[in-house]
Each structure stands twice: as structure tokens, then as C-alpha cells.
mmCIF file of C-alpha atoms and ligand atoms in Angstrom:
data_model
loop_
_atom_site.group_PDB
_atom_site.id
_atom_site.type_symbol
_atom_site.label_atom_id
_atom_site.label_comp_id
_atom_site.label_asym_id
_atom_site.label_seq_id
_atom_site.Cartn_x
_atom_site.Cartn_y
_atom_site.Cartn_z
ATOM 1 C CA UNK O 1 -18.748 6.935 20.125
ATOM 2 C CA UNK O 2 -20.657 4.382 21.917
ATOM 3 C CA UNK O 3 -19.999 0.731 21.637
ATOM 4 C CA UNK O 4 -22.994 -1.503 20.876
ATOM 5 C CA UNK O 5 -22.543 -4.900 20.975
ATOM 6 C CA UNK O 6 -25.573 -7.854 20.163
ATOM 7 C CA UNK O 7 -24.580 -11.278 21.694
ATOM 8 C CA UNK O 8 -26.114 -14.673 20.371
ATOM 9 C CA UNK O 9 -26.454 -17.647 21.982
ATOM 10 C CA UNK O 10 -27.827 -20.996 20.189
ATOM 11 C CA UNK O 11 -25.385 -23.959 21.915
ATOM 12 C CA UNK O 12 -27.812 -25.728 23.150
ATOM 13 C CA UNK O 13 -31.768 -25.234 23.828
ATOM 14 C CA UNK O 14 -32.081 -22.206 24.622
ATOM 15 C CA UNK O 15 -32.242 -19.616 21.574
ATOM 16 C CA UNK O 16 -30.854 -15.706 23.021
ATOM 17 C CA UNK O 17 -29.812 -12.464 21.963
ATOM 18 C CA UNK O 18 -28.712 -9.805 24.178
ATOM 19 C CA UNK O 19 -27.862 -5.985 23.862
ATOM 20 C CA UNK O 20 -24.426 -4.450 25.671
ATOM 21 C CA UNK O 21 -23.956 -0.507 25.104
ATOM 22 C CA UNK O 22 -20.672 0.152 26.568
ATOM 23 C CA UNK O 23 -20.788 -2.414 28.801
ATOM 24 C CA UNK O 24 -23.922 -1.946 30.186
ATOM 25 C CA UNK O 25 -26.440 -4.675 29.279
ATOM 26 C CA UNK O 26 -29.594 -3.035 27.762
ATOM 27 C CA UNK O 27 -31.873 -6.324 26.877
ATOM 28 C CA UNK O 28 -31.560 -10.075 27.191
ATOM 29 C CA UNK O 29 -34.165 -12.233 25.649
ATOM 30 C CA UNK O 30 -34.455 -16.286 25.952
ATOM 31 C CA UNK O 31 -36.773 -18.548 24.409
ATOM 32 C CA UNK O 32 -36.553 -21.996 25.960
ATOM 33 C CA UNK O 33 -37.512 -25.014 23.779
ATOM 34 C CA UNK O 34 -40.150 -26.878 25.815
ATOM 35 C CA UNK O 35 -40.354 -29.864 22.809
ATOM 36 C CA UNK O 36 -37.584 -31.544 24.588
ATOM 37 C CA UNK O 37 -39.626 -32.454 28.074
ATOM 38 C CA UNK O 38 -41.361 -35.078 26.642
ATOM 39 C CA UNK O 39 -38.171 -37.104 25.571
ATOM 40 C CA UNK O 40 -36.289 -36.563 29.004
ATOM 41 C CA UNK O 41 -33.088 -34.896 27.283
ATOM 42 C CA UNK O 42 -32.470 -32.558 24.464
ATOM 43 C CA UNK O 43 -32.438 -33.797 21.155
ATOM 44 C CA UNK O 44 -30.375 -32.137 18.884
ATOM 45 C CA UNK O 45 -32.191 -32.205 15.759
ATOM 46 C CA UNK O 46 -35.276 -30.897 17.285
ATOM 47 C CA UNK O 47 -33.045 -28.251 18.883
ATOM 48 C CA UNK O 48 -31.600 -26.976 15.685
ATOM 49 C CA UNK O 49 -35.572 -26.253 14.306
ATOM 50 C CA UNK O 50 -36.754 -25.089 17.288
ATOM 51 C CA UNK O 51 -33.346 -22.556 17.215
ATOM 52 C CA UNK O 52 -34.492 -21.759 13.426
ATOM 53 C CA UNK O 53 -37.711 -20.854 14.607
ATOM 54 C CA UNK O 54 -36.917 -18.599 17.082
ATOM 55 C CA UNK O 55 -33.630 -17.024 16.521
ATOM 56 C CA UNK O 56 -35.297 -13.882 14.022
ATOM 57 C CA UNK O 57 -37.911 -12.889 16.347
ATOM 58 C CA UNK O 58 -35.393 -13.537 19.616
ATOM 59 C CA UNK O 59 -32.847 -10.796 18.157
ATOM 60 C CA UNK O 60 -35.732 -8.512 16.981
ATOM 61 C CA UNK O 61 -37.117 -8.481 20.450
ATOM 62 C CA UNK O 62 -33.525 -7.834 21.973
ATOM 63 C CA UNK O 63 -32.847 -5.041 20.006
ATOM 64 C CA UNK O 64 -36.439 -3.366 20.602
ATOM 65 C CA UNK O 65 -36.698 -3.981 24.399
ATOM 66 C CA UNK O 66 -32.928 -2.079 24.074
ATOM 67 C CA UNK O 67 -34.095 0.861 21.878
ATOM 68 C CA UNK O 68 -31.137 0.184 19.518
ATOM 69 C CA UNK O 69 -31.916 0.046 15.457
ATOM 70 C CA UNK O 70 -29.256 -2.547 13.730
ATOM 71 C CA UNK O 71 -27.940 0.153 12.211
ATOM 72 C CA UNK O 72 -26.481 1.230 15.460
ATOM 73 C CA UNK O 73 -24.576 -1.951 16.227
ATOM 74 C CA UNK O 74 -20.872 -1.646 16.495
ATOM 75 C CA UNK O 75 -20.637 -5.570 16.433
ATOM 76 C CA UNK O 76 -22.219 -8.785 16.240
ATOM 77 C CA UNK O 77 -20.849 -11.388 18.945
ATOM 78 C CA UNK O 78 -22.088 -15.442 18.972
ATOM 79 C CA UNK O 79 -21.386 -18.594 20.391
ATOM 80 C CA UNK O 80 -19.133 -20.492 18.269
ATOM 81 C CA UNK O 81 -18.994 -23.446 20.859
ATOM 82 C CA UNK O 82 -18.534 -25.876 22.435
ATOM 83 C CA UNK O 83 -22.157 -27.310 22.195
ATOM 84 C CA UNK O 84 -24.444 -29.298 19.600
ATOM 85 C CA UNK O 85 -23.516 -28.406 16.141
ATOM 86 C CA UNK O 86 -26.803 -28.463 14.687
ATOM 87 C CA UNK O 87 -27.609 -25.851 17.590
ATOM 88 C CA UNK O 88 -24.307 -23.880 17.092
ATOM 89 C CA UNK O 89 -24.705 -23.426 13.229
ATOM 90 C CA UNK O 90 -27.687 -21.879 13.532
ATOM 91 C CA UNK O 91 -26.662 -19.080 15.993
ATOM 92 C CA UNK O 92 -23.457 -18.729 13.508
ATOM 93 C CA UNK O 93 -24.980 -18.391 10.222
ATOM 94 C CA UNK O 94 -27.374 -15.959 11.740
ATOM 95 C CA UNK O 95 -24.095 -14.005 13.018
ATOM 96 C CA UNK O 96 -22.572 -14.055 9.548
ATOM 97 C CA UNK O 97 -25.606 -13.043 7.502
ATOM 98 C CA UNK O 98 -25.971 -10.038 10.037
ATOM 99 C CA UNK O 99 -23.000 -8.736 10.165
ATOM 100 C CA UNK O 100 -22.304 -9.091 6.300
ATOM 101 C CA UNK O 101 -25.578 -7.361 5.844
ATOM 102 C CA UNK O 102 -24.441 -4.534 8.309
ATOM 103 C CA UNK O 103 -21.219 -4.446 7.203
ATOM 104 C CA UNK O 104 -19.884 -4.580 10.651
ATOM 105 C CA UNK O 105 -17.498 -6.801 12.831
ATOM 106 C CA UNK O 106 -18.200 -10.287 14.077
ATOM 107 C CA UNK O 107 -16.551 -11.418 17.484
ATOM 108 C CA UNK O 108 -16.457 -15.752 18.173
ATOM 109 C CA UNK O 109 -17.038 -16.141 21.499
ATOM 110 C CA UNK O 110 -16.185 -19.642 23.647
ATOM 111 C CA UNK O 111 -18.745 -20.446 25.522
ATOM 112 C CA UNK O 112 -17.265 -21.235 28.948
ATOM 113 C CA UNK O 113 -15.436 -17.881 28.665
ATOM 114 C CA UNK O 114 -18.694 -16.543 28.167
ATOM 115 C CA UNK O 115 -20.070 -18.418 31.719
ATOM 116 C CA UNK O 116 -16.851 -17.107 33.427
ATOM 117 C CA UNK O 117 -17.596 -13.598 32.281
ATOM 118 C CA UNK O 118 -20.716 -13.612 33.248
ATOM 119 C CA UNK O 119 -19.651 -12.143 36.278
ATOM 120 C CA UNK O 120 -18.952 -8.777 34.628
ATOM 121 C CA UNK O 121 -22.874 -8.494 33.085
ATOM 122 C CA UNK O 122 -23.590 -5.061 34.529
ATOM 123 C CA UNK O 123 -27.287 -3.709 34.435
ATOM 124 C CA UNK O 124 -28.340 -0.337 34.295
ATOM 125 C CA UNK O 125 -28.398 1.455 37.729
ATOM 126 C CA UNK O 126 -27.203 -1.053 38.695
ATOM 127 C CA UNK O 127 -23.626 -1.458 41.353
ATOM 128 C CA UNK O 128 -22.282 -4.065 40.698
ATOM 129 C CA UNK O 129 -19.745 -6.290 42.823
ATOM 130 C CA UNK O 130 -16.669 -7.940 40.593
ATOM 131 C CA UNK O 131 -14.301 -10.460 41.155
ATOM 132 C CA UNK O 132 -10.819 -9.155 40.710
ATOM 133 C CA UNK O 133 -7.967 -10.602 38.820
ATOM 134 C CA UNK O 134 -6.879 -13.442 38.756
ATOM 135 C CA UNK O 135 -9.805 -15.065 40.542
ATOM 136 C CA UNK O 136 -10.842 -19.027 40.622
ATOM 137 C CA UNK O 137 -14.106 -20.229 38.903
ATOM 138 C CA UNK O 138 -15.744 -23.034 39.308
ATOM 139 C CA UNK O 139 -17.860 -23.785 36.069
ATOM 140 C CA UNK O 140 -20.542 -26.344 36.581
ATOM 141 C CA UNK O 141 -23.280 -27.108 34.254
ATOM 142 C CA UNK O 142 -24.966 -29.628 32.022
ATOM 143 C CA UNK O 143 -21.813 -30.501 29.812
ATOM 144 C CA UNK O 144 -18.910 -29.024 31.668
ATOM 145 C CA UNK O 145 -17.293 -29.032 35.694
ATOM 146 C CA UNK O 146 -13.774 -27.377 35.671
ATOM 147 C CA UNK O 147 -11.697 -25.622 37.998
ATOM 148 C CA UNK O 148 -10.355 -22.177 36.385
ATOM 149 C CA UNK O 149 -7.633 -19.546 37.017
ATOM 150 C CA UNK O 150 -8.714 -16.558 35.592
ATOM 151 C CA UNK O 151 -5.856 -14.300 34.656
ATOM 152 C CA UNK O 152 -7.386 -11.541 32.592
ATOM 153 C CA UNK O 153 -11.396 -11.485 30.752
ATOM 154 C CA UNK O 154 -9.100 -12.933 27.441
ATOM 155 C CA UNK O 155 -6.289 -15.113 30.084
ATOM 156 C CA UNK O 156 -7.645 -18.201 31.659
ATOM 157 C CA UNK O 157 -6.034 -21.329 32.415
ATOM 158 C CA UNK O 158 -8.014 -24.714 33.613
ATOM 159 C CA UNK O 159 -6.647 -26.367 36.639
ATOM 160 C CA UNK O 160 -8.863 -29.451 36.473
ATOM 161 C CA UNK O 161 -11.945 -30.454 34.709
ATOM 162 C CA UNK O 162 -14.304 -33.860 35.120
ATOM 163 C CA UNK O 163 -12.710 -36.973 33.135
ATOM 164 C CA UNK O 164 -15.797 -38.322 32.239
ATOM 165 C CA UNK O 165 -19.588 -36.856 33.255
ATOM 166 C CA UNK O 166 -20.126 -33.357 34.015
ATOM 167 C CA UNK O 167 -21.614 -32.305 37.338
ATOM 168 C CA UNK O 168 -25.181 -31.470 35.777
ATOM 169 C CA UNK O 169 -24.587 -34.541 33.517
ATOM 170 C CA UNK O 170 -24.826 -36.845 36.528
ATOM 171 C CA UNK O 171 -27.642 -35.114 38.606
ATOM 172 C CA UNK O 172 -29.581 -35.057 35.490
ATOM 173 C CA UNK O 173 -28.755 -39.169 35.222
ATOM 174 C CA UNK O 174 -29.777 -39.882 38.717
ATOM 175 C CA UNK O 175 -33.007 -37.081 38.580
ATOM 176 C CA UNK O 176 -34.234 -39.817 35.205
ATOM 177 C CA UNK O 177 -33.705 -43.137 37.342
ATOM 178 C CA UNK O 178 -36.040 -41.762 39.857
ATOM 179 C CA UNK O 179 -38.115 -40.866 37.416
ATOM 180 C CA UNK O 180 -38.488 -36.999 37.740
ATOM 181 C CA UNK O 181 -38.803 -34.633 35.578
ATOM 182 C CA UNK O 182 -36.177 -32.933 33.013
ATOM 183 C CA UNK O 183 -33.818 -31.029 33.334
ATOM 184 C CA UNK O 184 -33.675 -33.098 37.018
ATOM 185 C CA UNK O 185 -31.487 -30.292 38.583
ATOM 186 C CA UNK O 186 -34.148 -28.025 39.519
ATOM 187 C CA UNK O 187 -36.398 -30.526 40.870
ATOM 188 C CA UNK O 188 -33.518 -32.223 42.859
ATOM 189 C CA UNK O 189 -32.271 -28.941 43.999
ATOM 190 C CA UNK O 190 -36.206 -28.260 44.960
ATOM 191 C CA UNK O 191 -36.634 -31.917 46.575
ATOM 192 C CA UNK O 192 -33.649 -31.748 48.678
ATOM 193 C CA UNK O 193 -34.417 -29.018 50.348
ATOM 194 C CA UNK O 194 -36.736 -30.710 52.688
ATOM 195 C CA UNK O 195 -34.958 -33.823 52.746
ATOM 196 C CA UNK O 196 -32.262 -35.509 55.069
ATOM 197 C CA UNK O 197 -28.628 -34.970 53.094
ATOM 198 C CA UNK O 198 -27.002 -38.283 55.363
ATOM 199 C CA UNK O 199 -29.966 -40.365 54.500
ATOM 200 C CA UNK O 200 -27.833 -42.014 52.210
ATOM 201 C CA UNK O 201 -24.265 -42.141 51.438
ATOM 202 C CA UNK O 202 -22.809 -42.886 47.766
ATOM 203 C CA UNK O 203 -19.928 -43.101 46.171
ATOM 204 C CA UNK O 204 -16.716 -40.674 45.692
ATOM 205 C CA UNK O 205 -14.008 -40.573 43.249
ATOM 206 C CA UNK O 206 -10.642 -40.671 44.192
ATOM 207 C CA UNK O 207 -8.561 -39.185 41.796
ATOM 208 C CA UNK O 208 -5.341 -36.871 42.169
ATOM 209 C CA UNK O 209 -4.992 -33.189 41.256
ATOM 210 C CA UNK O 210 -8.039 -30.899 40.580
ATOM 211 C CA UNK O 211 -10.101 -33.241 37.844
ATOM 212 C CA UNK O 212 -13.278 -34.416 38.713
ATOM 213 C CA UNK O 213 -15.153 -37.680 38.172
ATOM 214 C CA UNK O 214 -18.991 -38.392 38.272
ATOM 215 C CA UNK O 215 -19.871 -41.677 36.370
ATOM 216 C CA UNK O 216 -18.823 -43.862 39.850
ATOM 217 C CA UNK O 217 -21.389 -41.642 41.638
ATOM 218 C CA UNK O 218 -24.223 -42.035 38.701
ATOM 219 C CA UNK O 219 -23.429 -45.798 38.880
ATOM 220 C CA UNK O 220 -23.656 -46.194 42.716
ATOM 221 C CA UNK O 221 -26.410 -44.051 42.237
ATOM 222 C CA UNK O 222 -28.090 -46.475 40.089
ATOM 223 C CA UNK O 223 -26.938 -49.885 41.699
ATOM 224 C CA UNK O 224 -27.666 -48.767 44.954
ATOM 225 C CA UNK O 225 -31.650 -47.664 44.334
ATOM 226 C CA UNK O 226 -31.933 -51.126 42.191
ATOM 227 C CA UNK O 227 -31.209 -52.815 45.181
ATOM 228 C CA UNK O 228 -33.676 -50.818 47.550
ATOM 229 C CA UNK O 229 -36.516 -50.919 45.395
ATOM 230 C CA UNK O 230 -36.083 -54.863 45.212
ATOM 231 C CA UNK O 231 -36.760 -54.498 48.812
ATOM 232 C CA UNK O 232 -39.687 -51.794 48.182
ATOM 233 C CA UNK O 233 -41.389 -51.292 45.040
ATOM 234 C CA UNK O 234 -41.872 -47.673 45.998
ATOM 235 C CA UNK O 235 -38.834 -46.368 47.689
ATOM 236 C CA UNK O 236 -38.395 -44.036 45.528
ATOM 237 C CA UNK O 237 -41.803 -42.298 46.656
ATOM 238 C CA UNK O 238 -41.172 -42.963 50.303
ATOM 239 C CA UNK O 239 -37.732 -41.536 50.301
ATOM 240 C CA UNK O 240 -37.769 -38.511 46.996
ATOM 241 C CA UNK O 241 -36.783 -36.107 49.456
ATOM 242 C CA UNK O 242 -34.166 -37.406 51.131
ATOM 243 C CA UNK O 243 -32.460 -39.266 47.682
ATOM 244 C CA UNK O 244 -32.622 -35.769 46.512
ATOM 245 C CA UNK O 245 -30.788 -34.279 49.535
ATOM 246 C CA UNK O 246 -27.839 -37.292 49.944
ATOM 247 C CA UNK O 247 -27.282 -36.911 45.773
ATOM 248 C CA UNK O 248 -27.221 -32.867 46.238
ATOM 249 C CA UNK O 249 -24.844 -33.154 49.104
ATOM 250 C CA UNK O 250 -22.049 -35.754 47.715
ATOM 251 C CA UNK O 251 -22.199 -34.063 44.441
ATOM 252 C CA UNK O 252 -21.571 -30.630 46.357
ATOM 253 C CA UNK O 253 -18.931 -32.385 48.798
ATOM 254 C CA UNK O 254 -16.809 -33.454 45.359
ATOM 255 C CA UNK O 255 -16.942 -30.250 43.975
ATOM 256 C CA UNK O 256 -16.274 -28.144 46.797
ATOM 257 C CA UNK O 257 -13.090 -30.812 48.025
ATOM 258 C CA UNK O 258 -11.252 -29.956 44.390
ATOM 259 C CA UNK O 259 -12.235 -26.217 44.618
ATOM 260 C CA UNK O 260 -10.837 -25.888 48.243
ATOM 261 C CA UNK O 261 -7.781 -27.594 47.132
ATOM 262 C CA UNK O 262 -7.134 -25.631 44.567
ATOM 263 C CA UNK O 263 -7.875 -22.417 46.393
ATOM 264 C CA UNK O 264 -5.678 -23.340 49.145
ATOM 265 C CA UNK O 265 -2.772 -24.137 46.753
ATOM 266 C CA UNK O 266 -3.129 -20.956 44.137
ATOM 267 C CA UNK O 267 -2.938 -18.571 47.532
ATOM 268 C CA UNK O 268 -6.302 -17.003 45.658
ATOM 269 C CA UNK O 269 -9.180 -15.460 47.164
ATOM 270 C CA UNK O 270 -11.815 -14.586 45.206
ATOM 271 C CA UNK O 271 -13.651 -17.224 44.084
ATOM 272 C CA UNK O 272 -16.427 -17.610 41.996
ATOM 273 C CA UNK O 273 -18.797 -20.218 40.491
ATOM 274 C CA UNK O 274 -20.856 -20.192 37.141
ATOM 275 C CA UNK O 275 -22.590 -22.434 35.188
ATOM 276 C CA UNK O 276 -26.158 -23.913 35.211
ATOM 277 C CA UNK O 277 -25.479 -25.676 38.395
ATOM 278 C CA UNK O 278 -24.191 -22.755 40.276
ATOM 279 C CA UNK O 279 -28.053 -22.014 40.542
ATOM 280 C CA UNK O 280 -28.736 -24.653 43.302
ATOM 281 C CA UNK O 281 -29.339 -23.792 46.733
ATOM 282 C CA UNK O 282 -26.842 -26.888 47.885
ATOM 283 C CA UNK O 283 -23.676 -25.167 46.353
ATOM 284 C CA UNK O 284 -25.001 -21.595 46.587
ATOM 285 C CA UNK O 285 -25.061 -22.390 50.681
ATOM 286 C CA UNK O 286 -21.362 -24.144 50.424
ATOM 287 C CA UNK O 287 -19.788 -21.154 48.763
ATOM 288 C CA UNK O 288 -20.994 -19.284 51.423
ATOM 289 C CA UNK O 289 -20.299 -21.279 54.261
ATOM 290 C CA UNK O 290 -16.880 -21.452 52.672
ATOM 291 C CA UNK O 291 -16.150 -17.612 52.454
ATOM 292 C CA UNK O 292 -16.901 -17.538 56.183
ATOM 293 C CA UNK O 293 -14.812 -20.110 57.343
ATOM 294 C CA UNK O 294 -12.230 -19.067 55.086
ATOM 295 C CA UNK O 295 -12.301 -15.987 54.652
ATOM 296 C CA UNK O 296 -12.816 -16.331 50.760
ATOM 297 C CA UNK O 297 -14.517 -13.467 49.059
ATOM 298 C CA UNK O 298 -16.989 -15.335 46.749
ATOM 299 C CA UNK O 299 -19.016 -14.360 43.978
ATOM 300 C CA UNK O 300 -22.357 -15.700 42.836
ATOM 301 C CA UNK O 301 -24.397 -14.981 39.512
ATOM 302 C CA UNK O 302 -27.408 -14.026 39.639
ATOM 303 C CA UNK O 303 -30.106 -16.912 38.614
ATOM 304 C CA UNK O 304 -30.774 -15.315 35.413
ATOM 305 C CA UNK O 305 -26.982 -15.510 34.114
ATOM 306 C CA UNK O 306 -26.482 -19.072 35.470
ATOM 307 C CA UNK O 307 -28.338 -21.055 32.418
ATOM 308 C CA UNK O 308 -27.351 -20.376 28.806
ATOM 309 C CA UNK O 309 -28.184 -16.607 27.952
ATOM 310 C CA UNK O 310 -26.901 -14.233 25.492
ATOM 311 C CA UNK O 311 -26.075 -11.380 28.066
ATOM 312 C CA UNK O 312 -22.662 -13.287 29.081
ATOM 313 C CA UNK O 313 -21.810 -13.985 25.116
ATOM 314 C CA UNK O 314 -23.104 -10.046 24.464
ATOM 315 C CA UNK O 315 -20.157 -8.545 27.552
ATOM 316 C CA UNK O 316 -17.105 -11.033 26.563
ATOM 317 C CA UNK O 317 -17.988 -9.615 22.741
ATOM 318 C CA UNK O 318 -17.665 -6.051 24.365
ATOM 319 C CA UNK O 319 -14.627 -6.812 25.872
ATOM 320 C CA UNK O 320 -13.137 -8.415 22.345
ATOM 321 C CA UNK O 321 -14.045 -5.337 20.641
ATOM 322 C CA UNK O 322 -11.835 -3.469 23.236
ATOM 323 C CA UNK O 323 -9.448 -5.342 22.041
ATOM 324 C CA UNK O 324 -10.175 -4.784 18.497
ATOM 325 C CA UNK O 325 -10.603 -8.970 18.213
ATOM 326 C CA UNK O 326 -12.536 -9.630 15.448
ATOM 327 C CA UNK O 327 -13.237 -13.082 13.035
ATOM 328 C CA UNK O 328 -13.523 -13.799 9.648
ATOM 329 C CA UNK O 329 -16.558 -14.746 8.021
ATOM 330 C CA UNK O 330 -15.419 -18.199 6.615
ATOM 331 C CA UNK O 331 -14.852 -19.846 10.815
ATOM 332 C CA UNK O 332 -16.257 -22.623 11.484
ATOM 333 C CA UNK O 333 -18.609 -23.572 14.330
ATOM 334 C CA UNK O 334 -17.220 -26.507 16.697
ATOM 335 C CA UNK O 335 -19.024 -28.758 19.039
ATOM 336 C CA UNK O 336 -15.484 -29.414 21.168
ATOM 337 C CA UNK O 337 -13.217 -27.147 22.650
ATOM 338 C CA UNK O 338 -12.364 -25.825 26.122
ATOM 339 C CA UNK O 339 -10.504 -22.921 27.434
ATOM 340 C CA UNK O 340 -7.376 -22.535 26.466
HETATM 341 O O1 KG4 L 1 -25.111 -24.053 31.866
HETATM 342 P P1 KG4 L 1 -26.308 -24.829 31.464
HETATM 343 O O2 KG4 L 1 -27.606 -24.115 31.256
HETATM 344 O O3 KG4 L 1 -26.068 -25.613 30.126
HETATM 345 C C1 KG4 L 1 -24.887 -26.167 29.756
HETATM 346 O O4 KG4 L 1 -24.099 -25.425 29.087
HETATM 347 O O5 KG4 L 1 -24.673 -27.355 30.098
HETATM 348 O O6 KG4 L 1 -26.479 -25.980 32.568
HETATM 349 C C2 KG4 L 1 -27.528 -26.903 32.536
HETATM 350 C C3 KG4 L 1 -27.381 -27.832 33.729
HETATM 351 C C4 KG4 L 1 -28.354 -28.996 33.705
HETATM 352 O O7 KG4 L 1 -27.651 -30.178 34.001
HETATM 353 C C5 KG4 L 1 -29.330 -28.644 34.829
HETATM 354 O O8 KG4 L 1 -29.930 -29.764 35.429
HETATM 355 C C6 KG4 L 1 -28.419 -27.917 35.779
HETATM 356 O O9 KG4 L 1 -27.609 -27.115 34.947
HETATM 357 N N1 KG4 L 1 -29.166 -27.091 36.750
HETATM 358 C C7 KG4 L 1 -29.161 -27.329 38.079
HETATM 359 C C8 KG4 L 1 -30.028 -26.372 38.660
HETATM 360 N N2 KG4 L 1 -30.515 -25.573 37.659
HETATM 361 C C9 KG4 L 1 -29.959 -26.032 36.502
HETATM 362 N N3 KG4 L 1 -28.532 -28.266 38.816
HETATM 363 C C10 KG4 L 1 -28.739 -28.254 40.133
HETATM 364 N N4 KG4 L 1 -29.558 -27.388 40.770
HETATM 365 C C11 KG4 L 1 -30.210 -26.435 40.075
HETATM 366 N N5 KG4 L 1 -31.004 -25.568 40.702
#
């Protein structure tokens, strides 16, 4: 018998449901909550409405573009964090009430786990290109930047992870003291292509191990344009392009140092990277200037499973039924956790 799984995603603002039929995704269906532009940042209460809103017709969509009736479903698999909670308990009630009303399983899924997995999203007719086991990840987005051993789809071990702001965290920081637009990684990621990345040099951490650290560069960041507009009102204007490229390229340079480390260490050579980050064109064009100089064999998501999406919650829920590894109805959501 076939397994059908339908994945939820509410963590942050994006509301998604996706449909996996034995392993093969079917449907994946994200509405993005535009209300948040106008405050530079998402705000969580207006998160959790906007997640209200959407979240019925989001999973009735998902399971029409797939051609599967909820009677079908083998099991229902959702976020149960990290992320906001007001966002989280939305995606998680909906879980419960569905799968109590179907009578059928319900898988918890972590997030990250779901970012890591998102390498295994197959599409139909589709070949796909895997990284094998165990395999390094480098998750970057909005609220996380860790370096990860993955052992197995339910084994993964974090080698180092930011002490303070994530990756997206700072671009996003630097993206609102220029005053661009939000979320400021796209538009830096856009800006820096035609700018000069040595233009201007800014602070790195210096910490031991694997862990990362981005508040320095955010701060340098900030002191360093407060002194340069002093000097000209408008540098900003005058030099967008090639801020944009010198912030792109030492948050890049700080990432990649760890991850090369680490790679070099662990013996390991399939690397990937995931995360909302791993859509710029900066890091995109490291990872593959690193996998010819080193020979790594590197894996990339495509754009559409690099933001939050329900299609990388929907295959680590296939691969928990597999296992038979199911939840009880009473779990709570939680805003912190990381891999274990
Ligand atoms: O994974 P994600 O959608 O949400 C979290 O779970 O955090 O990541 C969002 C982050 C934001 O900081 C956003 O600015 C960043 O990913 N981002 C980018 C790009 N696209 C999204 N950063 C740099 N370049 C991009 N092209």
C-alpha cells in the first residue's frame, strides 16, 4: 500500500502544506505573509493571524493540486519547532485536529532536520542527485548557521553553530541600516552582484572550533557606515552596490573558513548547504569553487526548497513513518531546540 504523507509548515511566515506519496513529492503550496514588509521584520502576532488565515485553504490546495482525498493520507507530519510559538501552534493544532479527525498518525518534525532533508525532496520524473551518508551540511538561514554531520536522515550531530546572530540574522541587520528593503538578503544578494566585494573590508570573528559569530560583523557594519556617511550624507547611494558585495563576501569568507575546517578534519566529502541563505549567488559560487579546488562533491537545493516550505517537513515525515515514529496528541510545540 502506498504511503501518503501531508507535511505542514507554520514556523515562521510562511504558511505550507505539501503532499509526499512514497517519497515522491506530489504538491507543495506556500502562502507568504506580505503584512510584515511594512514593519521591516516579522512580527509574530501578525504572523500567527495571517497563519490562521491561510493554513485551511493552504492544505486544501496541497491536497487537490496532488489528486489525494484526506481520506487517503497515511499520516499527517508538522513543524513542531524551533520557530515563533504563536506561528508554531497554529501549524500544530491544525496537525492534531486532522489527524484526530482522520484517525491517522501524526509525525513531529524539527525543523532544521527538515532543511537538512531537504536534499532528499524528489519530484516526479524527476533524477535526482543525493548526498550520501554521512555528509556535512551547512544550514544557514534567518535564525540558524551550524555546521552538521549527518549520520543517517534520523542521526545528525552539530559540529558548530553561531554563538550569537545567525548568518541571515546579520545580513538582514546590515540590509535595514542601509535602508533596503526586507527580508535584505535578496536584495543584498541582488546588489552585490554588480558591486566591488574588496570595496570594503569589515570585521571577522575569531573564535576556536567550528562556531560561528556575526554580531562583531553587524556592529562594524554599523560603526563603520556611521562614520562614512558623516563624511557623505549619501554614501550609502553612491556606494549600494559595492556595501552589498564587501558584506556578501566577509559573511561568505566566515562561513566557508568553519565549513572547510571542518571538512578537512571529518575526512568527508560530500557536502551540502541548506537554509534560506544557501539561495544566494555569493555562497552558491563558493561551494562551487570549493568542490573544484577540492575535489568536494557538493550539493545545492534547489531555490524553491531553500526558504521555509512544507515539501522538506512532508519527506523527513515519510521517512519517520518508515520508521514507524509516530507522536502523541498531547506534545507540545517549542520555540527552542536544535538538533540533537
Ligand atoms: O530558512 P529561512 O527561510 O527562514 C528561517 O528559518 O530563518 O531563511 C530566511 C533567511 C533570511 O535572513 C533571508 O534574508 C535569507 O534567508 N535569504 C538570503 C537570500 N534569500 C533569503 N540571504 C542571502 N541571499 C539570498 N539570496
Amino acid at each position: 500500500m502506498s504511503v501518503i504523507i501531508l507535511g505542514i509548515e507554520s514556523s515562521c511566515d510562511d504558511t505550507s502544506a505539501a503532499v509526499i506519496k512514497d517519497g515522491v513529492l506530489l504538491s507543495s503550496v506556500i502562502a507568504s505573509q506580505a503584512v510584515h514588509e511594512a514593519y521591516g521584520g516579522v512580527v509574530p502576532e501578525l504572523a500567527s493571524r495571517a497563519h490562521q488565515q491561510n493554513i485551511v485553504p493552504v492544505v486544501h490546495e496541497a491536497l487537490k493540486r496532488a489528486g489525494v482525498a484526506k481520506e487517503e493520507l497515511s499520516a499527517v507530519a508538522f513543524t513542531r519547532g524551533p520557530g515563533l510559538m504563536g506561528s508554531l501552534l497554529v501549524g500544530v493544532s491544525f496537525a492534531k485536529g486532522f489527524s484526530r479527525a482522520l484517525g491517522i498518525p501524526m509525525i513531529e518534525v524539527n525543523h532544521l532536520q527538515g532543511h537538512v532533508l531537504a536534499h532528499f525532496i524528489k519530484e516526479e520524473g524527476e533524477e535526482s542527485r543525493q548526498p550520501g551518508f554521512p555528509f556535512i551540511c551547512l544550514l544557514v538561514s534567518g535564525g540558524n548557521s551550524q555546521i552538521i554531520r549527518v549520520n543517517a536522515y534520523n542521526d545528525m550531530e552539530v559540529l558548530g553553530q553561531t554563538i550569537d546572530d545567525a548568518a541571515g540574522e546579520a545580513i538582514d541587520k546590515c540590509s535595514k541600516v542601509m535602508g533596503l528593503g526586507y527580508p535584505g538578503g535578496p536584495i543584498i544578494d541582488k546588489l552585490a552582484r554588480q558591486g566591488n566585494p574588496e570595496a570594503f573590508a569589515f570585521s571577522k570573528p575569531h573564535i576556536p572550533g567550528y562556531d560561528y559569530s556575526f554580531s562583531g560583523l553587524k556592529t562594524s557594519f554599523l560603526y563603520s557606515l556611521r562614520e562614512w556617511i558623516k563624511e557623505d550624507p549619501d554614501f550609502v547611494e553612491h556606494h549600494k552596490t559595492d556595501l552589498a558585495a564587501s558584506l556578501e563576501k566577509t559573511v561568505v569568507d566566515i562561513l566557508m573558513d568553519k565549513l572547510r575546517k571542518a571538512v578537512k578534519d571529518t575526512g568527508i566529502k560530500d557536502v551540502a548547504v541548506a537554509g534560506g541563505v544557501s539561495a544566494n549567488n555569493g555562497l552558491r559560487n563558493s561551494f562551487r569553487e570549493h568542490a573544484r579546488k577540492y575535489g568536494w562533491n557538493i550539493f545545492i537545493p534547489k531555490f524553491g526548497y531553500t526558504t521555509d516550505n512544507a515539501a522538506m517537513i512532508a519527506v523527513t515525515g515519510y521517512f519517520k513513518y518508515l520508521d514507524k515514529d509516530f507522536c502523541s496528541i498531547d506534545l507540545p510545540a517549542y520555540s527552542r531546540v536544535t538538533i540533537k
